[in-house]
PDB file of C-alpha atoms in Angstrom:
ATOM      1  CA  UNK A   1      21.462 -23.541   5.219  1.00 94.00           C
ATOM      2  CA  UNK A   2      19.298 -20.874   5.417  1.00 96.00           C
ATOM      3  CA  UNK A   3      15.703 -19.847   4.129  1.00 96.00           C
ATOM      4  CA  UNK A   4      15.332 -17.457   0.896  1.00 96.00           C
ATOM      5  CA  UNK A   5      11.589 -16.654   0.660  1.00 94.00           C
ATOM      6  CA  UNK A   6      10.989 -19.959   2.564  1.00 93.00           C
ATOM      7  CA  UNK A   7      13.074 -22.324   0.297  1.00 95.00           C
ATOM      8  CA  UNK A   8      16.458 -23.483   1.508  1.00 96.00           C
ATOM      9  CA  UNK A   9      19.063 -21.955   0.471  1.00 95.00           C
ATOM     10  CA  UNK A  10      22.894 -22.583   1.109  1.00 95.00           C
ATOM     11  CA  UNK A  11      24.275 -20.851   3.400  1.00 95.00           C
ATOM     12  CA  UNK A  12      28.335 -19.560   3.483  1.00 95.00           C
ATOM     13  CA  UNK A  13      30.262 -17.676   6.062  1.00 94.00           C
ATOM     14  CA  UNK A  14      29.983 -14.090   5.706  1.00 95.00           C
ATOM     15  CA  UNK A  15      27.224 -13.834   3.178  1.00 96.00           C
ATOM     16  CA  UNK A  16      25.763 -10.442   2.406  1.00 96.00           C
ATOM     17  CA  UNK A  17      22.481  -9.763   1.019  1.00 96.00           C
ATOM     18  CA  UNK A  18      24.591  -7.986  -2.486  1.00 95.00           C
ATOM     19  CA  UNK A  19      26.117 -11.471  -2.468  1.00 95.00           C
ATOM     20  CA  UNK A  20      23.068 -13.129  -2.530  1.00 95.00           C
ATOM     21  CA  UNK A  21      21.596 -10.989  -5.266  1.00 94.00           C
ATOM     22  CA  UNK A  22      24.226 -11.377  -7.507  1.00 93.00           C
ATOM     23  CA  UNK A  23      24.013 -15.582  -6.748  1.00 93.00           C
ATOM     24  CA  UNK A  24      20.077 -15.515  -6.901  1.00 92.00           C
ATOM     25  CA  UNK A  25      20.480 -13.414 -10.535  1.00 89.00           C
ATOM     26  CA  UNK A  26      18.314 -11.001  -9.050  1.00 86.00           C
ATOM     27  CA  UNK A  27      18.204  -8.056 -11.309  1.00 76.00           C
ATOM     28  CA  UNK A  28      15.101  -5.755 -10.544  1.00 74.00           C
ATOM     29  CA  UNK A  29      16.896  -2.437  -9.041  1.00 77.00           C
ATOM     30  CA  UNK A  30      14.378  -2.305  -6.129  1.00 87.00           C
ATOM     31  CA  UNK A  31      13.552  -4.477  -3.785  1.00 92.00           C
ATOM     32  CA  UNK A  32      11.997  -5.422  -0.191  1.00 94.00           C
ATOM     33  CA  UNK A  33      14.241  -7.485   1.619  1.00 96.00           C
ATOM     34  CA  UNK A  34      14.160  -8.596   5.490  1.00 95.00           C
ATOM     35  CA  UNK A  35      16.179 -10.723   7.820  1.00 96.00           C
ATOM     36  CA  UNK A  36      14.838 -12.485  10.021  1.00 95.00           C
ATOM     37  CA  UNK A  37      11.482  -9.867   9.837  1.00 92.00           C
ATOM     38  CA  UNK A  38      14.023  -6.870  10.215  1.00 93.00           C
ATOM     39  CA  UNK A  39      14.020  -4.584   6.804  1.00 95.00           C
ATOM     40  CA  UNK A  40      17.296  -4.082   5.028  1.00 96.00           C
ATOM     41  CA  UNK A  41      17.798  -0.842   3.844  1.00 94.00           C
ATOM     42  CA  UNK A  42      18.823  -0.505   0.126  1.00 93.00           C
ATOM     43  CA  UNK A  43      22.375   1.372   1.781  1.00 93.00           C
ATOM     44  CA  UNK A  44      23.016  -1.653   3.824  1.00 95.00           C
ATOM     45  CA  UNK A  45      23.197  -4.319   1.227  1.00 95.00           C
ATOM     46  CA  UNK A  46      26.850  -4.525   1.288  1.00 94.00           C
ATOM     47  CA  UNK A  47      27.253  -4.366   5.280  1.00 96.00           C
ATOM     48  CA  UNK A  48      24.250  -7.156   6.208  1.00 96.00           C
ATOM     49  CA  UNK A  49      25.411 -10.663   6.562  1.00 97.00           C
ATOM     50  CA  UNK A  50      23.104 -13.469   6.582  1.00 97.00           C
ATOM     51  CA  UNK A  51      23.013 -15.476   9.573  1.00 96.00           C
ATOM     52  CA  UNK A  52      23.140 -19.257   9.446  1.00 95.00           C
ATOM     53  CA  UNK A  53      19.411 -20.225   9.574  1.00 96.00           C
ATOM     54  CA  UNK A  54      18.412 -17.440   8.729  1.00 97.00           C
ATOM     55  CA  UNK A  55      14.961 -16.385   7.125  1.00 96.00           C
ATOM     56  CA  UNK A  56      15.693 -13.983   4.340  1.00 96.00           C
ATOM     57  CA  UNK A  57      12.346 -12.369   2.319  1.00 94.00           C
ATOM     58  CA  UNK A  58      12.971 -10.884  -1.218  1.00 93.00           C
ATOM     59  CA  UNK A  59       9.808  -8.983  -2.227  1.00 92.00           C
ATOM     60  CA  UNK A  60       9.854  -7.141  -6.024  1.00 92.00           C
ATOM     61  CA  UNK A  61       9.255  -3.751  -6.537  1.00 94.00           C
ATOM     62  CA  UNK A  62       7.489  -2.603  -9.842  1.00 94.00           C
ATOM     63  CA  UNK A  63       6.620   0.568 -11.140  1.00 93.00           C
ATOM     64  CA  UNK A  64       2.943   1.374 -11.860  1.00 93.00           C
ATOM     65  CA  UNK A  65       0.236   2.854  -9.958  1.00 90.00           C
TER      66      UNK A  65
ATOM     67  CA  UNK B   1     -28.496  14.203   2.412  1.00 96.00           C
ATOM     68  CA  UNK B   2     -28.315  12.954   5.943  1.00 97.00           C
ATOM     69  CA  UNK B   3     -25.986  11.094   7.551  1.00 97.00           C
ATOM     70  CA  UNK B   4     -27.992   8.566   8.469  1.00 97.00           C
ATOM     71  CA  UNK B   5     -29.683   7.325   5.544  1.00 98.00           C
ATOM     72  CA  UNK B   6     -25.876   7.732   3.807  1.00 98.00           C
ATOM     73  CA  UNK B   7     -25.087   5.201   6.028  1.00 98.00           C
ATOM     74  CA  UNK B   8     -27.788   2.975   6.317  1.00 97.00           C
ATOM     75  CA  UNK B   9     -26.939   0.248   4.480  1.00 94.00           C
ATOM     76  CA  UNK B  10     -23.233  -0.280   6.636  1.00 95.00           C
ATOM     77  CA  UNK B  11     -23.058  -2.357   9.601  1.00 91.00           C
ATOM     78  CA  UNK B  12     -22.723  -0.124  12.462  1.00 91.00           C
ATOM     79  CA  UNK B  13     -20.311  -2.241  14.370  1.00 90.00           C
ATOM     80  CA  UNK B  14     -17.756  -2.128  11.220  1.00 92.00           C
ATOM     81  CA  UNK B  15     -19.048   1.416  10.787  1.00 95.00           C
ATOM     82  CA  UNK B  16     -17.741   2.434  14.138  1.00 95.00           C
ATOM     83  CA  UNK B  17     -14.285   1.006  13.623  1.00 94.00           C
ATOM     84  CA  UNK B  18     -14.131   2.869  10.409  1.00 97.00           C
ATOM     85  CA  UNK B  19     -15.494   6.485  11.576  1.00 98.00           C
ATOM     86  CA  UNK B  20     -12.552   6.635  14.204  1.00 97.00           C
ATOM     87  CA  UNK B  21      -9.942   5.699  11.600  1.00 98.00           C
ATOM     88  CA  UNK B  22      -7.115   7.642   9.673  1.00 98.00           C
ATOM     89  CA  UNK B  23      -5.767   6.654   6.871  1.00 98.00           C
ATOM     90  CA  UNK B  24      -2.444   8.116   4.901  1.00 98.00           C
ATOM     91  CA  UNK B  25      -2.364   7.471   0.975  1.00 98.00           C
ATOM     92  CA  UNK B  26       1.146   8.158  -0.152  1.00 98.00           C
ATOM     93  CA  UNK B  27      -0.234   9.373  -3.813  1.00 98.00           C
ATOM     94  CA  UNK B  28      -3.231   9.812  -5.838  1.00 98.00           C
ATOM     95  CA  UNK B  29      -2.664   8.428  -9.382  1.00 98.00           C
ATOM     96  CA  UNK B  30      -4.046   5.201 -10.523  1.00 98.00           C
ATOM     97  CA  UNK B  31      -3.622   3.114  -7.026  1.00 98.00           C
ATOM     98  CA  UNK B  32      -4.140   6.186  -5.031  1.00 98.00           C
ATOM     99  CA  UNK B  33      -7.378   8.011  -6.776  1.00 98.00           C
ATOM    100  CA  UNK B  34      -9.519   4.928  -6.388  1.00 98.00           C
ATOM    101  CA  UNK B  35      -8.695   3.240  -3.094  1.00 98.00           C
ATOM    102  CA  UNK B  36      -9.579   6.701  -1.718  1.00 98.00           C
ATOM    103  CA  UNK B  37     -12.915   6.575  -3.446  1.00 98.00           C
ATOM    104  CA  UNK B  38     -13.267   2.739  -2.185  1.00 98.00           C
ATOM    105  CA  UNK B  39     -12.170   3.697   1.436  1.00 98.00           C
ATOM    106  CA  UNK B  40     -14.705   7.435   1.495  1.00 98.00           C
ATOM    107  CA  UNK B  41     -17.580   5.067   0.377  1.00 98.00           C
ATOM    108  CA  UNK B  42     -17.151   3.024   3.005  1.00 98.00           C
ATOM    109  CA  UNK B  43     -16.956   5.377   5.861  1.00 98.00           C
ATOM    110  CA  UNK B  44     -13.005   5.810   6.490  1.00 98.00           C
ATOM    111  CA  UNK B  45     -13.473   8.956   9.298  1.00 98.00           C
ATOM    112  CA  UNK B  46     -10.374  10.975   7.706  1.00 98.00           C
ATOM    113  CA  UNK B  47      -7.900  10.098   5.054  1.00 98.00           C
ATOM    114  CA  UNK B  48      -4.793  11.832   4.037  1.00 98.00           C
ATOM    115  CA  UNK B  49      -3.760  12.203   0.723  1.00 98.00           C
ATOM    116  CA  UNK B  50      -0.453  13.384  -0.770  1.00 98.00           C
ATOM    117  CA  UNK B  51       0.536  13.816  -4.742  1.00 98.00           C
ATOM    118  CA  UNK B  52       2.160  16.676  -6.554  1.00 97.00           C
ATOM    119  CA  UNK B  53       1.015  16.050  -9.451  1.00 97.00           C
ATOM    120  CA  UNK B  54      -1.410  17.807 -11.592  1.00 98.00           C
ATOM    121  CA  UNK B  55      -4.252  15.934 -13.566  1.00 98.00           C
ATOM    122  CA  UNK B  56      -3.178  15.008 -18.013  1.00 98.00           C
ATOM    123  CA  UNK B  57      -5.441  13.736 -20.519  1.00 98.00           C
ATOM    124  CA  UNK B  58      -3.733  10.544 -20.536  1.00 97.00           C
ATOM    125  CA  UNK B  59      -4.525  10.098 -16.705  1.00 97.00           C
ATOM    126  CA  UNK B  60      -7.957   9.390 -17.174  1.00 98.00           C
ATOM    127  CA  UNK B  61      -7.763   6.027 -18.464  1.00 97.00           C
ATOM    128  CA  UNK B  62      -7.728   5.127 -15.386  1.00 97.00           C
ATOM    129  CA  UNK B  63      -7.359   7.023 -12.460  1.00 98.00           C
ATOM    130  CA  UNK B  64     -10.788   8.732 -10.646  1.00 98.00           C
ATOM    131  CA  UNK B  65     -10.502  11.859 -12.409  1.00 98.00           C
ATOM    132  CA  UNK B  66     -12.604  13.643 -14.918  1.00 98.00           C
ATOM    133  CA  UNK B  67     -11.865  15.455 -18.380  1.00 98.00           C
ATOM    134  CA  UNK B  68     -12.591  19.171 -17.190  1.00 98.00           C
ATOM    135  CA  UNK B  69     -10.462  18.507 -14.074  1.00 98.00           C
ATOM    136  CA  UNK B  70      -7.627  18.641 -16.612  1.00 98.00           C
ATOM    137  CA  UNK B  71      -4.899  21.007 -15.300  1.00 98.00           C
ATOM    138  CA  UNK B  72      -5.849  20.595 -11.288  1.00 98.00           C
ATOM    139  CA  UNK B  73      -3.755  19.440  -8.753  1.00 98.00           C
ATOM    140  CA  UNK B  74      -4.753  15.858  -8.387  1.00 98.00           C
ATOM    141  CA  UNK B  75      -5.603  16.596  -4.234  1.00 98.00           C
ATOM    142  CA  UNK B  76      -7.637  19.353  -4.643  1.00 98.00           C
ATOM    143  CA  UNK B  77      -9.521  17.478  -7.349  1.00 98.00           C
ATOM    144  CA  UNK B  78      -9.799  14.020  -5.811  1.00 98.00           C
ATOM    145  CA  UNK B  79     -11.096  16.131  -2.534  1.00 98.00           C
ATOM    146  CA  UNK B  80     -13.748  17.853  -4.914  1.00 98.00           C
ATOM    147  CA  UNK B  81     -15.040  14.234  -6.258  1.00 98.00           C
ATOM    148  CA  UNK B  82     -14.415  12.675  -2.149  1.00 98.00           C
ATOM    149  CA  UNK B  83     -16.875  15.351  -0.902  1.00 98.00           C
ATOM    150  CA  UNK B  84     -19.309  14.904  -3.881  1.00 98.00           C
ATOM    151  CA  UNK B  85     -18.992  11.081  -3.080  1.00 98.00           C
ATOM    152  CA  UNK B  86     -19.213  11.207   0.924  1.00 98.00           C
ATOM    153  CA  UNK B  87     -19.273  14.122   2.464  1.00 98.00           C
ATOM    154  CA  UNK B  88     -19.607  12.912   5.987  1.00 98.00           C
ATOM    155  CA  UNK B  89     -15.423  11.769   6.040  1.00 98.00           C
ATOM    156  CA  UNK B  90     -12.181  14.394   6.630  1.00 98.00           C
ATOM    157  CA  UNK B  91     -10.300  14.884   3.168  1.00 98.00           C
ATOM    158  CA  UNK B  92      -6.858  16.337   4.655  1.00 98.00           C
ATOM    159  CA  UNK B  93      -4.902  16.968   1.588  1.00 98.00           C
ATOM    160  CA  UNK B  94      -1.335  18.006   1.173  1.00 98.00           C
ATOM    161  CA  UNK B  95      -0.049  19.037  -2.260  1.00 98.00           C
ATOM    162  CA  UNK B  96       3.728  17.957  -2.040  1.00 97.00           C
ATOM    163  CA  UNK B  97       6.155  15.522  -3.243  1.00 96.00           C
ATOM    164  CA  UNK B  98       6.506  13.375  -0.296  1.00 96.00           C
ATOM    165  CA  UNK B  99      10.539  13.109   1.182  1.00 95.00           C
ATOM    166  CA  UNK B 100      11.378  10.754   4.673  1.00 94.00           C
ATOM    167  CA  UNK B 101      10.721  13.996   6.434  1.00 96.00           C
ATOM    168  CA  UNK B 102       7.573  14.861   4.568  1.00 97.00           C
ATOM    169  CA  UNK B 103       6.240  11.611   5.767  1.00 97.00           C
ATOM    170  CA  UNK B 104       7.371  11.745   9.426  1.00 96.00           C
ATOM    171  CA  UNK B 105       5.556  14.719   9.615  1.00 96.00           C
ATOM    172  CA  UNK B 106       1.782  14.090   7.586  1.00 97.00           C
ATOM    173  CA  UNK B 107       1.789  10.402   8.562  1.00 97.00           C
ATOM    174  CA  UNK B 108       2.199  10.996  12.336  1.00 95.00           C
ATOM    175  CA  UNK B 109      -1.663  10.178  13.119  1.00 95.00           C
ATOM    176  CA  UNK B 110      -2.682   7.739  10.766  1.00 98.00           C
ATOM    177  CA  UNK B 111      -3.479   4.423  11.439  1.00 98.00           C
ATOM    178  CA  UNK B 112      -2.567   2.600   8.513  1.00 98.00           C
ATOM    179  CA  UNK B 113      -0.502   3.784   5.183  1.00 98.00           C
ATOM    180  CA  UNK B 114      -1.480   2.882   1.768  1.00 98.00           C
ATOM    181  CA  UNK B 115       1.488   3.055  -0.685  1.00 98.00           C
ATOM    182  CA  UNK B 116      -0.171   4.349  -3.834  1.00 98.00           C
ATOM    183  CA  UNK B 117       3.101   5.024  -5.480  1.00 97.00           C
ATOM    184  CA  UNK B 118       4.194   5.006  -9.506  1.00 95.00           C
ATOM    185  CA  UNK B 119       7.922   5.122  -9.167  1.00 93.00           C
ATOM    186  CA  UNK B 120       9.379   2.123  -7.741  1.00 92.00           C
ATOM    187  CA  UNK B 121      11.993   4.164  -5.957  1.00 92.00           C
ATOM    188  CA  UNK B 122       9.415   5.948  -4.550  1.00 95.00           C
ATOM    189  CA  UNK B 123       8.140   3.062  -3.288  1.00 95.00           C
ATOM    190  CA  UNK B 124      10.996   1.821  -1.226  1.00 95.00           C
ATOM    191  CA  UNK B 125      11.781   5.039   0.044  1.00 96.00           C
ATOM    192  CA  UNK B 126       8.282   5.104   1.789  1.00 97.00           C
ATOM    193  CA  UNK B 127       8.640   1.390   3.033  1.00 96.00           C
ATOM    194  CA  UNK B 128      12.465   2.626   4.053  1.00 95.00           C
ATOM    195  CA  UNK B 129      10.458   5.546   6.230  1.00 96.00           C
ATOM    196  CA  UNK B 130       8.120   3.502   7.709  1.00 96.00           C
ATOM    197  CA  UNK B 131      10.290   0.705   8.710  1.00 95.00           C
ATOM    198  CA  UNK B 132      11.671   3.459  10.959  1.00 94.00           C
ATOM    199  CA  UNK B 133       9.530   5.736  11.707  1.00 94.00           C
ATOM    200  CA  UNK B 134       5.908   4.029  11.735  1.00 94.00           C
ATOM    201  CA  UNK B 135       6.947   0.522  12.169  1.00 93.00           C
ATOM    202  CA  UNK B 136       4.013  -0.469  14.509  1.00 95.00           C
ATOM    203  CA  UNK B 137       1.161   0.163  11.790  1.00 97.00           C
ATOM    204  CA  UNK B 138       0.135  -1.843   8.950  1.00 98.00           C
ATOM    205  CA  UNK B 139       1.538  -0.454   5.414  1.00 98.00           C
ATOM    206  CA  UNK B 140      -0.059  -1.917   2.165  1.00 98.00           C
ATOM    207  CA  UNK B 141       1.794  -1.703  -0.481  1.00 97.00           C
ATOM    208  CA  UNK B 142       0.911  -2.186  -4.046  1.00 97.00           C
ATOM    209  CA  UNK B 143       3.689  -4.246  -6.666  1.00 96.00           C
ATOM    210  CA  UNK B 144       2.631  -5.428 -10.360  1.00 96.00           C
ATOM    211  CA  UNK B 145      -0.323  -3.664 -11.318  1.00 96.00           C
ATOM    212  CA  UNK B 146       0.429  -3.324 -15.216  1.00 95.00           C
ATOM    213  CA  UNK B 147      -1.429  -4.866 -18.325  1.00 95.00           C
ATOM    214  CA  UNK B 148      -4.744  -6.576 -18.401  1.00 95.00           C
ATOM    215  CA  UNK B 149      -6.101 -10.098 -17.725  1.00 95.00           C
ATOM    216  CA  UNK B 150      -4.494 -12.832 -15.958  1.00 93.00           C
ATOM    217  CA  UNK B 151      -6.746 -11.836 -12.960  1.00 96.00           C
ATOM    218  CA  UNK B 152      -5.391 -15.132 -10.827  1.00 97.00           C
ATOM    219  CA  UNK B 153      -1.611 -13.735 -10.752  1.00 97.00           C
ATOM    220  CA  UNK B 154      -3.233 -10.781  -8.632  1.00 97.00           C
ATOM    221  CA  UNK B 155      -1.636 -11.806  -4.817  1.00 96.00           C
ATOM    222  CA  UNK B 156      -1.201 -10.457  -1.797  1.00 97.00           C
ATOM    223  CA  UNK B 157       1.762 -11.887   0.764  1.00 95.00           C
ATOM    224  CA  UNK B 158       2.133 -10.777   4.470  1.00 94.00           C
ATOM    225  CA  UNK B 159       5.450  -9.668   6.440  1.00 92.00           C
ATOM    226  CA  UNK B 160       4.997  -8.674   9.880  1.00 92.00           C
ATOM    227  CA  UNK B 161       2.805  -5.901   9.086  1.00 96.00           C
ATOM    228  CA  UNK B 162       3.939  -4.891   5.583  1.00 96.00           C
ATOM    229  CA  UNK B 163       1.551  -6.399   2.727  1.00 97.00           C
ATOM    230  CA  UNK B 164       2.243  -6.435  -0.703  1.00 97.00           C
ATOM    231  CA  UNK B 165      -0.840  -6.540  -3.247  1.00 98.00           C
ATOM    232  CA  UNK B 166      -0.435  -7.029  -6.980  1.00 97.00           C
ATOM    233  CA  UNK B 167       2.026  -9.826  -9.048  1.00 96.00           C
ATOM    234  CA  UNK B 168       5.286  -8.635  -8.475  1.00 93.00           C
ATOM    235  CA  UNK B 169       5.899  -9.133 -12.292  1.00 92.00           C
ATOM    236  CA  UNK B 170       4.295  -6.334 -14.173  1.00 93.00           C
ATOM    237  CA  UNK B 171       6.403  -3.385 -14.268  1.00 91.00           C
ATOM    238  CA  UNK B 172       5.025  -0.351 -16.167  1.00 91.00           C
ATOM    239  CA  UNK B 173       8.512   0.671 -17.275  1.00 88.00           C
ATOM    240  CA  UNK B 174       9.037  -2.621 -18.946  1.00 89.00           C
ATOM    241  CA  UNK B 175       5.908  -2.251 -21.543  1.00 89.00           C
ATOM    242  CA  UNK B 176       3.178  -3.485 -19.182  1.00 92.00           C
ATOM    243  CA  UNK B 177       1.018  -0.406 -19.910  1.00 92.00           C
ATOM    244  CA  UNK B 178      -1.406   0.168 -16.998  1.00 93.00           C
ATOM    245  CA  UNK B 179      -5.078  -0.261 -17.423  1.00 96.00           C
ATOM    246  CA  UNK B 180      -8.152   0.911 -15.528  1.00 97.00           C
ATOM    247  CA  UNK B 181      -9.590  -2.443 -14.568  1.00 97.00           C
ATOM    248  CA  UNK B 182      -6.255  -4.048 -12.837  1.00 97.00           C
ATOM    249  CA  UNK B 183      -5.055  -1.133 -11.135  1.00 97.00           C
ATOM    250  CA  UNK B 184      -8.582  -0.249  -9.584  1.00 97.00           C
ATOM    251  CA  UNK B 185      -8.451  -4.115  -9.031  1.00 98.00           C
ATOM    252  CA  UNK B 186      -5.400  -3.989  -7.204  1.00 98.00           C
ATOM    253  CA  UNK B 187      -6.125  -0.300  -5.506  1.00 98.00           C
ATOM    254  CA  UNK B 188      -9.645  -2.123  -4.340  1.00 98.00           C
ATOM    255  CA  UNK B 189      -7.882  -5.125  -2.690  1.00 98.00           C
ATOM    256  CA  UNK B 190      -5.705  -2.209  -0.683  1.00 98.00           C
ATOM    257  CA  UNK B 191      -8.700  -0.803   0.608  1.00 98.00           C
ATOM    258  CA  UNK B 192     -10.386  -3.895   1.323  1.00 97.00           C
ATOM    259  CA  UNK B 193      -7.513  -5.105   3.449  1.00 97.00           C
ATOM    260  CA  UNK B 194      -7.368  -1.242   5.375  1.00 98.00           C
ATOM    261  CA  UNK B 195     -10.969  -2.094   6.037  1.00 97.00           C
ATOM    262  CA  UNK B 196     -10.241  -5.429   7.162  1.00 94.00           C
ATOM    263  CA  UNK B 197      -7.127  -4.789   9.463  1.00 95.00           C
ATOM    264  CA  UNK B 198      -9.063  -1.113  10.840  1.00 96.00           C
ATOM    265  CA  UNK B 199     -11.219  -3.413  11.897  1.00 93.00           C
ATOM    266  CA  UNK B 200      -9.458  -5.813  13.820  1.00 91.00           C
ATOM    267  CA  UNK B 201      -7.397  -2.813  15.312  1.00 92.00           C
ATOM    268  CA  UNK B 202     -10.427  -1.377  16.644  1.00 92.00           C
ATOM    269  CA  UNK B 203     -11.441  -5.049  18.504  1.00 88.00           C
ATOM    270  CA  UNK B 204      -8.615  -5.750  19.071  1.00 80.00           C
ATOM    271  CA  UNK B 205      -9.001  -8.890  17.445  1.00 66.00           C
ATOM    272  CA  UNK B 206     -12.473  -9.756  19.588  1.00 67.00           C
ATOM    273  CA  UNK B 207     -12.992 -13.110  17.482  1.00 61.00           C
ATOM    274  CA  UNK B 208     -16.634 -12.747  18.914  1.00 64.00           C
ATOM    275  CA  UNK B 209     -17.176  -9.045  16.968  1.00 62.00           C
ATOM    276  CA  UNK B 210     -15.632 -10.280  13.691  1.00 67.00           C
ATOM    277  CA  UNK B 211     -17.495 -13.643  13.019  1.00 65.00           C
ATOM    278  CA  UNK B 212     -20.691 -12.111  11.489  1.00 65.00           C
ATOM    279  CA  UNK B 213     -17.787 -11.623   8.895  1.00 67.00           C
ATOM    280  CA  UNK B 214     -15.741 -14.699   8.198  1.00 66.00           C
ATOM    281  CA  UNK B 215     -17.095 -16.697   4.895  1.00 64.00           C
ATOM    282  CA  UNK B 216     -18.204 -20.651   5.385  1.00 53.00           C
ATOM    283  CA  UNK B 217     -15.112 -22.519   4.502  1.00 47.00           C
TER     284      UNK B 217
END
C-alpha cells in the first residue's frame, strides 16, 4: 500500500509514477507530483519508482491566468 | 502625498514585515496584474515583475490595465499604474519571457514567488526551477481560475512550501473562458497568503506578534 493524495492506494514492485498515471486515468498533460515531499520532474516520470508506503501528491495544472 | 498618512491606516508591526519584503511575480496578465496591485497597496517594499507581453483589447476584461495602455509592454504599464497606486514600494521590472536561467537570475533576492502564469507548461517549468533552485521559499501558485460562479470550489492545498490556489478543474483551454471577478479572486487569495507567510517569515513565527491577527474560532 501506499498513499495517492492521502488515500490508499495499492502498491506493486517497481511502480513508476507513468505507471501510476496511466492506472489512475490521469490525463491532464501537466502536473505537480511529489514523493514523499520531493518534486518529480516531468523528465523523470519513467525513472521514479514508488516506494512501498509511500506518500505520493498529484496536484493539476490548468491554464488560465 | 506623504508617506505617512499613505500608511496610516496599516498596522505598523505587519507594516514592518512587509516594507523589508521582495516579492517575484512570474507574469503580469490576469493573476499577475492584480496581485501586484493587491500586494503595492498593502506595502510589499519591492516586487519584481516579469511578462513579455504587450497589453490587447481583449486583456482588459480583466487584467489591471487600461484602454489607452493598449500597445505597452504590460511591465512598463503595470509599473505606471503601481507608482500611481503606491509610490512609496520598488517596481523592478524585467520585460522578458522568463527561461530556468531567466529565473535563477531575477528571482535570486526575493522572498517569496508568485506564479502568475497562463500557460500551464509555463507553470511547471517555474515550479521545476524552483524546486531546484529556490526550494527554501514559499511559491504560490495559482491552478483553475476559469469561468464564473461556484465561488466555494475556490481552494488552496499546502505542500511543504508550494501552495496551490484556485480549483484545479477550470482550464482556460478547455472552454472555461476567464473572467475578471474569479481570477482577481484567485490573484487576491495569492497575495493574501504572501502577506500572511511575509509575515510569519519576518517573526519567525513569534505566536505572541501574530495573535492580534488570528479570527475567534
Amino acid at each position: 500500500m501506499f498513499l495517492l493524495n492521502n488515500r490508499p492506494e495499492e502498491w506493486s514492485d517497481n511502480l513508476s509514477i507513468k505507471d501510476l498515471l496511466e492506472r489512475k486515468n490521469y490525463k491532464f498533460k501537466m502536473l505537480v507530483i511529489k514523493i514523499n515531499g520531493k518534486l518529480i520532474k516531468k523528465s523523470e516520470y519513467l525513472s521514479a519508482i514508488i516506494p512501498p508506503k509511500a506518500e505520493v501528491q498529484v496536484l493539476h495544472l490548468m491554464s488560465g491566468g | 502625498m506623504k508617506k505617512e498618512d499613505f500608511y496610516k491606516n496599516h498596522d505598523p508591526l505587519l507594516l514592518n514585515a512587509l516594507q523589508n519584503a521582495t516579492v517575484a511575480i512570474a507574469g503580469a496578465g490576469g493573476l499577475g496584474s492584480n496581485c501586484a496591485v493587491a500586494l503595492a497597496r498593502s506595502g510589499v517594499g519591492k516586487l519584481i515583475i516579469c511578462d513579455f507581453d504587450r497589453i490587447i483589447a481583449s486583456n482588459l476584461n480583466r487584467q489591471y490595465y487600461f484602454a489607452d495602455q493598449i500597445g505597452l509592454h504590460k511591465v512598463e504599464a503595470l509599473k505606471q499604474t503601481l507608482n500611481r497606486i503606491n509610490p512609496f514600494c520598488e517596481y523592478e521590472i524585467h520585460n522578458v519571457k522568463l527561461d530556468d536561467l531567466l529565473i535563477q537570475e531575477i528571482f535570486e533576492d526575493a522572498d517569496l514567488i508568485v506564479e502568475a502564469f497562463d500557460a500551464a507548461d509555463q507553470k511547471q517549468m517555474l515550479i521545476e526551477t524552483w524546486a531546484e533552485c529556490f526550494a527554501d521559499i514559499p511559491i504560490i501558485i495559482a491552478s483553475g481560475i476559469g469561468g464564473f460562479g461556484n465561488n466555494e470550489t475556490l481552494k488552496q492545498k499546502k505542500s511543504g512550501k508550494m501552495f496551490l490556489i484556485g480549483d484545479e478543474v477550470s482550464d482556460v483551454t478547455k472552454g472555461y473562458l476567464p473572467l475578471a471577478p474569479r481570477v482577481s479572486v484567485v490573484a487576491n487569495m495569492q497575495a493574501n497568503l504572501a502577506i500572511e507567510l511575509l509575515f510569519d517569515k519576518f517573526y519567525k513565527n513569534n505566536i505572541k506578534g501574530r495573535n492580534r491577527y488570528v479570527f475567534a474560532q
